[in-house]
XYZ file of C-alpha atoms in Angstrom:
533
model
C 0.000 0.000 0.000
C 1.282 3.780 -0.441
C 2.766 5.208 2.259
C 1.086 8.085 3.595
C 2.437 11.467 4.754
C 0.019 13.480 6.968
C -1.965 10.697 8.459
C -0.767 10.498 11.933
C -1.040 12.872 14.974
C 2.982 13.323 14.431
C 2.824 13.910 10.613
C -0.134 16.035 10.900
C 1.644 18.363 13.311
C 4.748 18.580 11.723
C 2.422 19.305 8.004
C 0.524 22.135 10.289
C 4.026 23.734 11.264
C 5.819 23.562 7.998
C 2.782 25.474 6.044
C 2.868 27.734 9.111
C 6.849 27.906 8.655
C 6.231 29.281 5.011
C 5.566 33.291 6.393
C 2.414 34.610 4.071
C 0.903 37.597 5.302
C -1.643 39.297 3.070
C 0.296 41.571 0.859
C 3.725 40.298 1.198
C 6.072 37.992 -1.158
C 5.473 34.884 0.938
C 1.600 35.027 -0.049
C 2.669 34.876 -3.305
C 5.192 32.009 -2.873
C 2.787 29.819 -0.937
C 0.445 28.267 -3.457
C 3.632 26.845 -5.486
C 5.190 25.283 -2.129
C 1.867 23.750 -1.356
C 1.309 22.647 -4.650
C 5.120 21.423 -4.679
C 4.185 19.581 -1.556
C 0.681 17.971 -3.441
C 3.038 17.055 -5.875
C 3.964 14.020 -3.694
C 0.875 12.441 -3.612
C 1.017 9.312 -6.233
C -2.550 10.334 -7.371
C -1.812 13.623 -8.871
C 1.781 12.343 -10.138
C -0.577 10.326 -12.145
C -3.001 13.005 -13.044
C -0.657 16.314 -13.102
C -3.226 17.944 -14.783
C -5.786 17.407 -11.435
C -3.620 20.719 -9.760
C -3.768 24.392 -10.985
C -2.373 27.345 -9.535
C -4.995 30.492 -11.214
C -4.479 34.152 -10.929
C -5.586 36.161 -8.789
C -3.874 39.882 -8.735
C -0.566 41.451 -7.639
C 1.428 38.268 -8.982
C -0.808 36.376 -6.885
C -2.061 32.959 -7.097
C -5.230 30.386 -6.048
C -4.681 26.713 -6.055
C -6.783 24.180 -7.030
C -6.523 20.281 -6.427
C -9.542 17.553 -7.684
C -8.861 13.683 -6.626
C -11.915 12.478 -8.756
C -13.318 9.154 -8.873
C -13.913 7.479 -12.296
C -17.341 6.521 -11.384
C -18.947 9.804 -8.775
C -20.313 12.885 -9.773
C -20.976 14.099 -6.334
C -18.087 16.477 -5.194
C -17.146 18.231 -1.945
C -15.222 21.501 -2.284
C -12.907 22.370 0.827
C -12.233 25.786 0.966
C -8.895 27.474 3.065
C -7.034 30.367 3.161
C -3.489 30.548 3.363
C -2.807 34.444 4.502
C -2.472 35.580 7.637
C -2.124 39.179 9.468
C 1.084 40.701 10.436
C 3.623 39.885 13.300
C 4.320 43.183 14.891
C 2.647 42.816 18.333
C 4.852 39.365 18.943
C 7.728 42.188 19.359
C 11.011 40.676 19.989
C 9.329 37.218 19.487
C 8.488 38.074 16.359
C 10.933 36.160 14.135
C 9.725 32.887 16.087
C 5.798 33.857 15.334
C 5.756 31.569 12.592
C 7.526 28.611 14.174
C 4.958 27.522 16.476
C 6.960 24.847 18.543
C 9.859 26.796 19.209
C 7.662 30.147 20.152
C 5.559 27.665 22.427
C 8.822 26.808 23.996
C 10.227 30.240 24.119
C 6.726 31.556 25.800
C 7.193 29.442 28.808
C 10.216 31.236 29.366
C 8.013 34.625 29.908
C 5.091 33.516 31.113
C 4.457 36.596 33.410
C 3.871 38.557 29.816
C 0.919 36.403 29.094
C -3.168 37.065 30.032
C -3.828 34.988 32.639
C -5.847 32.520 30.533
C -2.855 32.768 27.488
C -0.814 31.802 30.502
C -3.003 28.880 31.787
C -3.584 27.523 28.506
C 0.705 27.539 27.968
C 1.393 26.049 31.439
C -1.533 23.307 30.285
C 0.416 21.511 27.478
C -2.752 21.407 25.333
C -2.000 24.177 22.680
C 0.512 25.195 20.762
C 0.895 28.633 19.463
C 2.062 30.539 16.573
C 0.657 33.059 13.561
C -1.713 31.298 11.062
C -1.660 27.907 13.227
C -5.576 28.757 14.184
C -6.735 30.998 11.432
C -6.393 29.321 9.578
C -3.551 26.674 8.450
C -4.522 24.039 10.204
C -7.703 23.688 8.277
C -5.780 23.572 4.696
C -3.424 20.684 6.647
C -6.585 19.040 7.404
C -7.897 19.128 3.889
C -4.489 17.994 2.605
C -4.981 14.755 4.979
C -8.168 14.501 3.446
C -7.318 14.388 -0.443
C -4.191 12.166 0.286
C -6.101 9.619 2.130
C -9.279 9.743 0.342
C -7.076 9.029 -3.181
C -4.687 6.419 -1.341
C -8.109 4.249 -0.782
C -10.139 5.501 -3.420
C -13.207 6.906 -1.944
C -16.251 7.032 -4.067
C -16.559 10.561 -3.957
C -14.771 13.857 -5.771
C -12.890 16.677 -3.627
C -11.539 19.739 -4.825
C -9.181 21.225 -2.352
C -9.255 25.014 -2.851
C -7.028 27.451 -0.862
C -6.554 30.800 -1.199
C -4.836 34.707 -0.611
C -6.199 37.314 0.754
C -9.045 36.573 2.985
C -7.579 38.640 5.679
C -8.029 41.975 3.304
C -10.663 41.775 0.361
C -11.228 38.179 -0.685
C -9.763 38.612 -3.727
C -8.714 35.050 -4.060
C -12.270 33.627 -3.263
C -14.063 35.950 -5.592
C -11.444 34.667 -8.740
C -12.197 31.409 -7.515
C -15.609 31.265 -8.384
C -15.636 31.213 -11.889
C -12.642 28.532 -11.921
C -14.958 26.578 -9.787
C -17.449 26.760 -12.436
C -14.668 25.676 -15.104
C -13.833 22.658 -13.034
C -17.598 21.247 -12.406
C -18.413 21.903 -16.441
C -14.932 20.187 -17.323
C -15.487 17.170 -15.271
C -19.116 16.675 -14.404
C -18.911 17.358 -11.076
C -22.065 17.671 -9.148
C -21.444 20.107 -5.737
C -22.757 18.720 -3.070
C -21.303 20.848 -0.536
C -18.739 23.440 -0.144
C -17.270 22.771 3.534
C -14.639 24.872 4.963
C -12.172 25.066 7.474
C -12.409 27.938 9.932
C -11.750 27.381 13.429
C -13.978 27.607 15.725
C -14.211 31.565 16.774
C -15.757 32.262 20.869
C -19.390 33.541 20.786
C -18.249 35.884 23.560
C -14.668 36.676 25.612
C -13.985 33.242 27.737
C -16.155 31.271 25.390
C -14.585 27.809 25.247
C -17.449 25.440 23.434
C -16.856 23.623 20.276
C -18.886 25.092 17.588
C -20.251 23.752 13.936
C -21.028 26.263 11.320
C -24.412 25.891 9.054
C -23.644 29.336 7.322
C -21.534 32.703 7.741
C -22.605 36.262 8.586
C -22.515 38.973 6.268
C -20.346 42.621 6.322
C -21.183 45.409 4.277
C -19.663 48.791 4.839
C -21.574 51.736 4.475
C -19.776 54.661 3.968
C -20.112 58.762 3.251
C -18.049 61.902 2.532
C -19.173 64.778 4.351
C -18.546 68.113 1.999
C -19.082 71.330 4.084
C -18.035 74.706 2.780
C -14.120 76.226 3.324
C -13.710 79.606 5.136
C -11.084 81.169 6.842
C -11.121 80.632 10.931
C -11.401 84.543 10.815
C -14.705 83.830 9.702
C -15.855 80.505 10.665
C -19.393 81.044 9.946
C -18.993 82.427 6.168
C -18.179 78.379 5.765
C -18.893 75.170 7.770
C -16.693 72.462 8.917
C -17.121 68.600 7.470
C -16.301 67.970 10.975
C -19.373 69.637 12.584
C -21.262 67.617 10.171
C -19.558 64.447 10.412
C -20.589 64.529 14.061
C -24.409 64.326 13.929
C -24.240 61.130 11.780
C -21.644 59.796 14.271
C -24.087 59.941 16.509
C -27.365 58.838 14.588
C -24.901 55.458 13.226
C -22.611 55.001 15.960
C -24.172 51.744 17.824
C -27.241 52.097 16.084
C -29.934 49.159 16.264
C -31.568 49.916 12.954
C -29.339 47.809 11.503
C -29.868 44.853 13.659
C -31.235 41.257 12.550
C -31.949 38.205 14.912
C -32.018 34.561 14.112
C -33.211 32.102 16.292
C -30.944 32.756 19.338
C -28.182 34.491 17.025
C -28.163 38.832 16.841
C -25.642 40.374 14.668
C -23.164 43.097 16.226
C -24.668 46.400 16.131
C -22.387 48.842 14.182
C -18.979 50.349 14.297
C -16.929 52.801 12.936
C -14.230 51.771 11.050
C -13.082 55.148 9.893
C -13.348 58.800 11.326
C -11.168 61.800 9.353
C -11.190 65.019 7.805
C -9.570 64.906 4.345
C -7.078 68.347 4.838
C -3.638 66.920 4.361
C -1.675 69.923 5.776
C -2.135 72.538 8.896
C -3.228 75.767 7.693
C -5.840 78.230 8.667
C -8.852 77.326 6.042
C -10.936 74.847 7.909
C -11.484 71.621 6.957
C -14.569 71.141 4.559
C -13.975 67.218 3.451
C -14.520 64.177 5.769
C -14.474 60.816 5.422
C -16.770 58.344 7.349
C -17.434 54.436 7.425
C -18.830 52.296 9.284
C -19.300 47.964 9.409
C -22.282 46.481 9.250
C -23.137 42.521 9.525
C -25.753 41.135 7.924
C -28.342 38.257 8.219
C -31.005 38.284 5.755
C -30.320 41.844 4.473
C -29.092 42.522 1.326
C -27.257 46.047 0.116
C -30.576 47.491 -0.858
C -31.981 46.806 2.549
C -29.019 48.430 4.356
C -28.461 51.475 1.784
C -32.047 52.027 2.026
C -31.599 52.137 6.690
C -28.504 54.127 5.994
C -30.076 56.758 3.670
C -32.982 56.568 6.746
C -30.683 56.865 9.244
C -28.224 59.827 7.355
C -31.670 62.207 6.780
C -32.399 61.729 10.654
C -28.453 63.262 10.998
C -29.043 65.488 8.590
C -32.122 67.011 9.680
C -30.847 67.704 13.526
C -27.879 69.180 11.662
C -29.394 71.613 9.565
C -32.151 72.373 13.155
C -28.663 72.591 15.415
C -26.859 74.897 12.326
C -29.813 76.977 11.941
C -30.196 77.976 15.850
C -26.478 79.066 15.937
C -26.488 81.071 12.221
C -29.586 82.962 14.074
C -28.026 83.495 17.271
C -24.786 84.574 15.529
C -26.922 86.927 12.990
C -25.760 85.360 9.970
C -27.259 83.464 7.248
C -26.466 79.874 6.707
C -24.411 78.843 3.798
C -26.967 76.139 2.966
C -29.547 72.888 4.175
C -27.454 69.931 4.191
C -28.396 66.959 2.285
C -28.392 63.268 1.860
C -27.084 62.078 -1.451
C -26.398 58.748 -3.001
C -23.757 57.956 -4.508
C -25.656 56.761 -7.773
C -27.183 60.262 -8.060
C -24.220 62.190 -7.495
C -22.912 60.833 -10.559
C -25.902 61.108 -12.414
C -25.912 64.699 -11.641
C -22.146 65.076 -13.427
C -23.293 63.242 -16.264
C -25.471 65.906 -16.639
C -23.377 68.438 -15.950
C -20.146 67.297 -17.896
C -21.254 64.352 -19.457
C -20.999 60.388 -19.245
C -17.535 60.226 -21.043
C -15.844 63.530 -18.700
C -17.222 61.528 -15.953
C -16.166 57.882 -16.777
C -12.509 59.791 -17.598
C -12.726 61.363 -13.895
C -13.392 58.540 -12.298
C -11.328 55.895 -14.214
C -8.230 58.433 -13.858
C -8.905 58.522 -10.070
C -8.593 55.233 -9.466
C -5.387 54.516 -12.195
C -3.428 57.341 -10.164
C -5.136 57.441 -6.745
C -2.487 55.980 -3.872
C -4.317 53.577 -1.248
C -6.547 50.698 -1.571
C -9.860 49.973 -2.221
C -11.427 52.020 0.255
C -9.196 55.140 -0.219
C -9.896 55.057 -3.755
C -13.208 54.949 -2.998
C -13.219 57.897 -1.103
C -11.381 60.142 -3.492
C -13.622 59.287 -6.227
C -16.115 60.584 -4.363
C -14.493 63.816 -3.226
C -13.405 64.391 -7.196
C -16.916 64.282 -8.199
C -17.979 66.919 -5.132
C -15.103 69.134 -6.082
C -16.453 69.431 -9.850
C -19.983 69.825 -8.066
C -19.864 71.724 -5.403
C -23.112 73.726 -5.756
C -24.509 70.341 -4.504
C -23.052 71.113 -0.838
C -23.070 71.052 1.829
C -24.184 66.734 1.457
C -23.725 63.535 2.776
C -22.606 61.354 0.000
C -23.152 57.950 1.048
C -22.405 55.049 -0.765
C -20.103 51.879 -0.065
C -16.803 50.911 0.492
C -15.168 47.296 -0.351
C -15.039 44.576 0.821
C -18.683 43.228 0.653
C -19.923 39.551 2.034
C -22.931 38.696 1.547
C -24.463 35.837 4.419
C -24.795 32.836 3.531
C -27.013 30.392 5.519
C -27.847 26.852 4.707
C -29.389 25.750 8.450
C -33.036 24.630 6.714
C -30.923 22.155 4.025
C -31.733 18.768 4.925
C -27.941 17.600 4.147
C -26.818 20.273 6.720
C -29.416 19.339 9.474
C -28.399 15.521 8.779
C -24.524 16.202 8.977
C -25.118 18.457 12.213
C -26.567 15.311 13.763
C -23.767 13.001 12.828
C -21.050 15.506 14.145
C -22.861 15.559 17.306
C -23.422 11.812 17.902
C -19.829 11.488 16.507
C -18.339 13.744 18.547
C -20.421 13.078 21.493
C -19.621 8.732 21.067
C -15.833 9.158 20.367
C -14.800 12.458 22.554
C -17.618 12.596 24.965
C -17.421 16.080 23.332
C -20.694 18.435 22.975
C -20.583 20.188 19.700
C -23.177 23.289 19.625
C -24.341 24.588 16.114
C -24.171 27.659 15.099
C -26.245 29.564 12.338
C -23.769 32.409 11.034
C -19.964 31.819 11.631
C -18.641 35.595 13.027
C -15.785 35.417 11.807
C -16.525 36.510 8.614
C -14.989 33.771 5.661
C -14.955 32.952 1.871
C -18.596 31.025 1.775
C -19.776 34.072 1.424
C -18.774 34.018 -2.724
C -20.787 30.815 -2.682
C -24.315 29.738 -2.664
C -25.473 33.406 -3.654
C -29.367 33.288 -3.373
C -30.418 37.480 -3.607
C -32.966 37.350 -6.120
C -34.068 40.820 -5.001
C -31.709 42.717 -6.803
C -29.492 43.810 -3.964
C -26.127 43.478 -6.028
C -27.413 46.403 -7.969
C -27.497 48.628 -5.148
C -23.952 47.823 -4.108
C -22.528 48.220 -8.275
C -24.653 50.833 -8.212
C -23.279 52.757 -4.956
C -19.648 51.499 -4.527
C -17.384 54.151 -6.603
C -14.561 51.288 -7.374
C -17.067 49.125 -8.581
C -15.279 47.639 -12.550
C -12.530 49.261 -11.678
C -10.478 47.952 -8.533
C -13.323 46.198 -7.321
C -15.750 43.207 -8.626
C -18.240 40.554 -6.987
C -18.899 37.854 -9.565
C -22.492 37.929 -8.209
C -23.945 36.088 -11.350
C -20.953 33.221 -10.977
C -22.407 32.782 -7.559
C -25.273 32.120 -8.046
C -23.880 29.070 -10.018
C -22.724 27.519 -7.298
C -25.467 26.220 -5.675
C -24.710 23.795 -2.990
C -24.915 24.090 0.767
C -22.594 25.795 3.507
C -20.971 23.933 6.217
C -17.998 24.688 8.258
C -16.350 22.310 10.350
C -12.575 23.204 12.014
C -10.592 23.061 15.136
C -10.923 24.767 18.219
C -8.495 27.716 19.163
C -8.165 30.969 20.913
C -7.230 34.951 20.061
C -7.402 35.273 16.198
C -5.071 38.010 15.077
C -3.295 38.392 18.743
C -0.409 37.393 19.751
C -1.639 34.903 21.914
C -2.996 32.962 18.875
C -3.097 29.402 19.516
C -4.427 26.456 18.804
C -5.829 23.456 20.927
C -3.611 20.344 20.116
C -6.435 17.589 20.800
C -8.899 19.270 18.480
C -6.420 19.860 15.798
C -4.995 16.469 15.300
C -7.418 13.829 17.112
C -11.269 15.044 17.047
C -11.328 17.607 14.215
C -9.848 14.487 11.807
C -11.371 11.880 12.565
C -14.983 13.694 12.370
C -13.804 15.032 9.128
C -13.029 12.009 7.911
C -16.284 10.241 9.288
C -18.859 12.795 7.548
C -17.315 12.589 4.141
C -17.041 9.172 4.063
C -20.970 8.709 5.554
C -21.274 10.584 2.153
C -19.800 7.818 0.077
């Protein structure tokens, strides 16, 4: 029989720290040099040296790359996809640990040596023996090791089934990866037949709350929009602050109206998502002077249940008239007290509308040239971009202010949730007598993973034309910026996420629990797919 690599608790570990070993934060060269180690390292499976042509590395941007590998079974159409992501934040808050953050058995090691650094339960967990720590061994490389053990095994012994392992860059910033996945998935089922029966991913399992140490299932993931707006006041001199008025003044009253908000909110079953956040608060002057700032730039997140972008641009146009309103009541009061007359009634504007208006004005070409020329020579990403186009189009209309010009900022993930599908409800019940016969280990379902992942560019159900208000409203949108919304709505298949347990994402206390990682989280892996065959 062939001799397998990754299939015991040693080899899986020593798998887990080698792709952890390979640095790959979002942005950097090592997330572009990953794919083509890990698909050197598929390489050594016998099935695809027999079938070279079963593993593709596909572009993505910036030199960077997806990768793709199908073990397919001469006689099954129905095919699993396991989805991973191979970036990871940066290191600088491991400080002078930081060259061992990605070598999680010597940074365990070195950690007992400082213990007294640690949060008390970092510290307990350490002192325990049961985790071992490092950057990207929770979120999320252990989940691509455990789909790696999965397609090795699963060709050594030929399981009835198809799986396509798919892992890719830049979850941690835009999901660029994910979204140029999508239509390669679509190449691959055409090409080979291959009926999706379920796209499972890898995640670990993320607390519900601060302490939180249950071991949680996934039947869908939540959604994040971010709705966004630049504030255009008037300039004056601070001479004369009231011949102009500051973005800032503004800016504040729809603080206030979005700021924690519950307009936004949705509930399902027991689950609520987070109420809303600002992600960004600044006025747009780049230099101290004396004229007062008249640009600023808001944005918020949002998460999402049912909603789609209509719903929420349609609550955040609600929500921006109620700021606007008690602006323009507040402004007023003070113009009268001062004796002076106010420069003008602030209002809400779409972003849609706002360029309608310069069409108008300059016409559709002028304006296509604006923006396009923004974006080519605009520093920043996505969401800077998206501001500037913005503030180009205000400059060239400024009759239209003072306005809130509110529209939206990338990323975008819509929710996925596939709790009602009688294949999820089935495998939620076999985890949990699995788990429960094997582990004496209570698994609890959850409805919308929080952590936000790529299933969102999956399963795409809107059919109430939401993706038109986000094309529609986000000012990158063809240029920096795509969904493949129609491609996703190809891929019809349930949701399921199933990964280990671990603790402090994106800290320096990430870690991950050794017993879930290489004994449970395996073998229940291993038991649902092949109840599936």
């Amino acid at each position: 029989m062939t001799q397998l690599n990754w299939q015991t608790e040693q080899d899986l570990r020593a798998l887990l720290c080698e792709l952890v070993s390979w640095k790959s934060m979002s942005r950097t060269d090592g997330e572009r040099d990953f794919p083509y180690k890990a698909h050197a390292k598929l390489q050594h499976i016998p099935y695809f040296q027999e079938h070279p042509e079963h593993l593709a590395l596909v572009d993505a941007d910036h030199h960077r790359k997806l990768l793709t590998a199908l073990y397919k079974h001469e006689n099954a159409t129905k095919t699993i996809v396991l989805i991973s992501h191979f970036d990871t934040v940066n290191t600088e808050e491991y400080g002078d640990l930081e060259a061992l953050a990605f070598e999680p058995e010597m940074l365990t090691q070195a950690l007992l040596e400082r213990t007294e650094e640690l949060p008390e339960d970092a510290r307990r967990d350490l002192l325990s023996g049961d985790y071992l720590f490092g950057r990207g061994t929770m979120d999320m490389k252990m989940g691509l090791a455990l789909h790696m053990q999965l397609i090795e095994k699963a060709a050594a012994e030929k399981w009835p089934i198809n799986l396509v392992l798919l892992t890719v860059p830049d979850e941690e910033v835009s999901s660029v990866g994910m979204r140029e996945a999508v239509p390669h998935l679509i190449t691959l089922k055409e090409k080979h037949q291959l009926d999706y029966f379920l796209f499972l991913n890898g995640e670990p399992v993320f607390a519900q709350e601060p302490g939180d140490k249950k071991t949680y299932i996934y039947s869908g993931t939540i959604g994040k929009i971010m709705p966004s707006a630049l504030v255009y006041g008037m300039e004056t001199h601070v001479g004369e602050p009231l011949s102009g008025v500051t973005a800032n003044y503004f800016a504040s009253f729809l603080t206030k109206e979005m700021e924690f908000t519950d307009q936004f909110r949705e509930a399902f079953e027991e689950e609520q998502t987070p109420i809303p956040v600002s992600l960004m608060q600044k006025d747009l002057k780049m230099e101290y002077s004396v004229q007062t700032p008249y640009r600023a730039a808001l944005m918020w997140n949002v998460f999402t249940f049912k909603q789609n972008a209509g719903d929420i641009m349609q609550t955040f146009e609600k929500v921006a008239n109620v700021a606007a309103k008690e602006a323009n009541e507040h402004y007023t009061r003070i113009c009268a007290r001062e004796n002076v007359a106010p420069v003008g009634k602030l209002e809400v504007i779409r972003y849609e509308k706002l360029v309608e208006y310069a069409k108008d004005k300059f016409g559709e070409a002028a304006v296509t040239r604006m923006v396009e020329d923004v974006c080519r020579y605009a520093e920043g990403d996505d969401r800077d971009k998206s501001f500037k186009i913005v503030d180009k189009l205000m400059i060239e209309c400024q009759e239209l202010a003072p306005a809130y010009v509110i529209f939206y900022a990338p990323p975008y993930y819509p929710a996925v949730n596939s709790s009602d599908e009688a294949v999820i409800q089935d495998a939620t019940a076999f985890i949990q007598q699995e788990a429960k016969e094997a582990f004496d280990l209570t698994v609890n379902r959850i409805h919308y993973f929080n952590g936000i992942c790529d299933l969102s560019y999956v399963n795409y159900a809107d059919t109430r034309g939401g993706w038109e208000h986000f094309e529609n409203n986000t000012p990158v949108w063809n240029l920096s910026y795509t969904i493949p919304f129609k491609e996703m709505a190809q891929l019809q298949a349930p949701v399921f996420n199933v990964g280990p347990f671990g603790k402090d994402p994106h800290k320096r206390t990430e870690r991950l629990h050794i017993n879930s990682a290489f004994v449970e989280t395996p073998y229940l892996l291993e038991k649902l797919i092949r109840n599936w065959c």
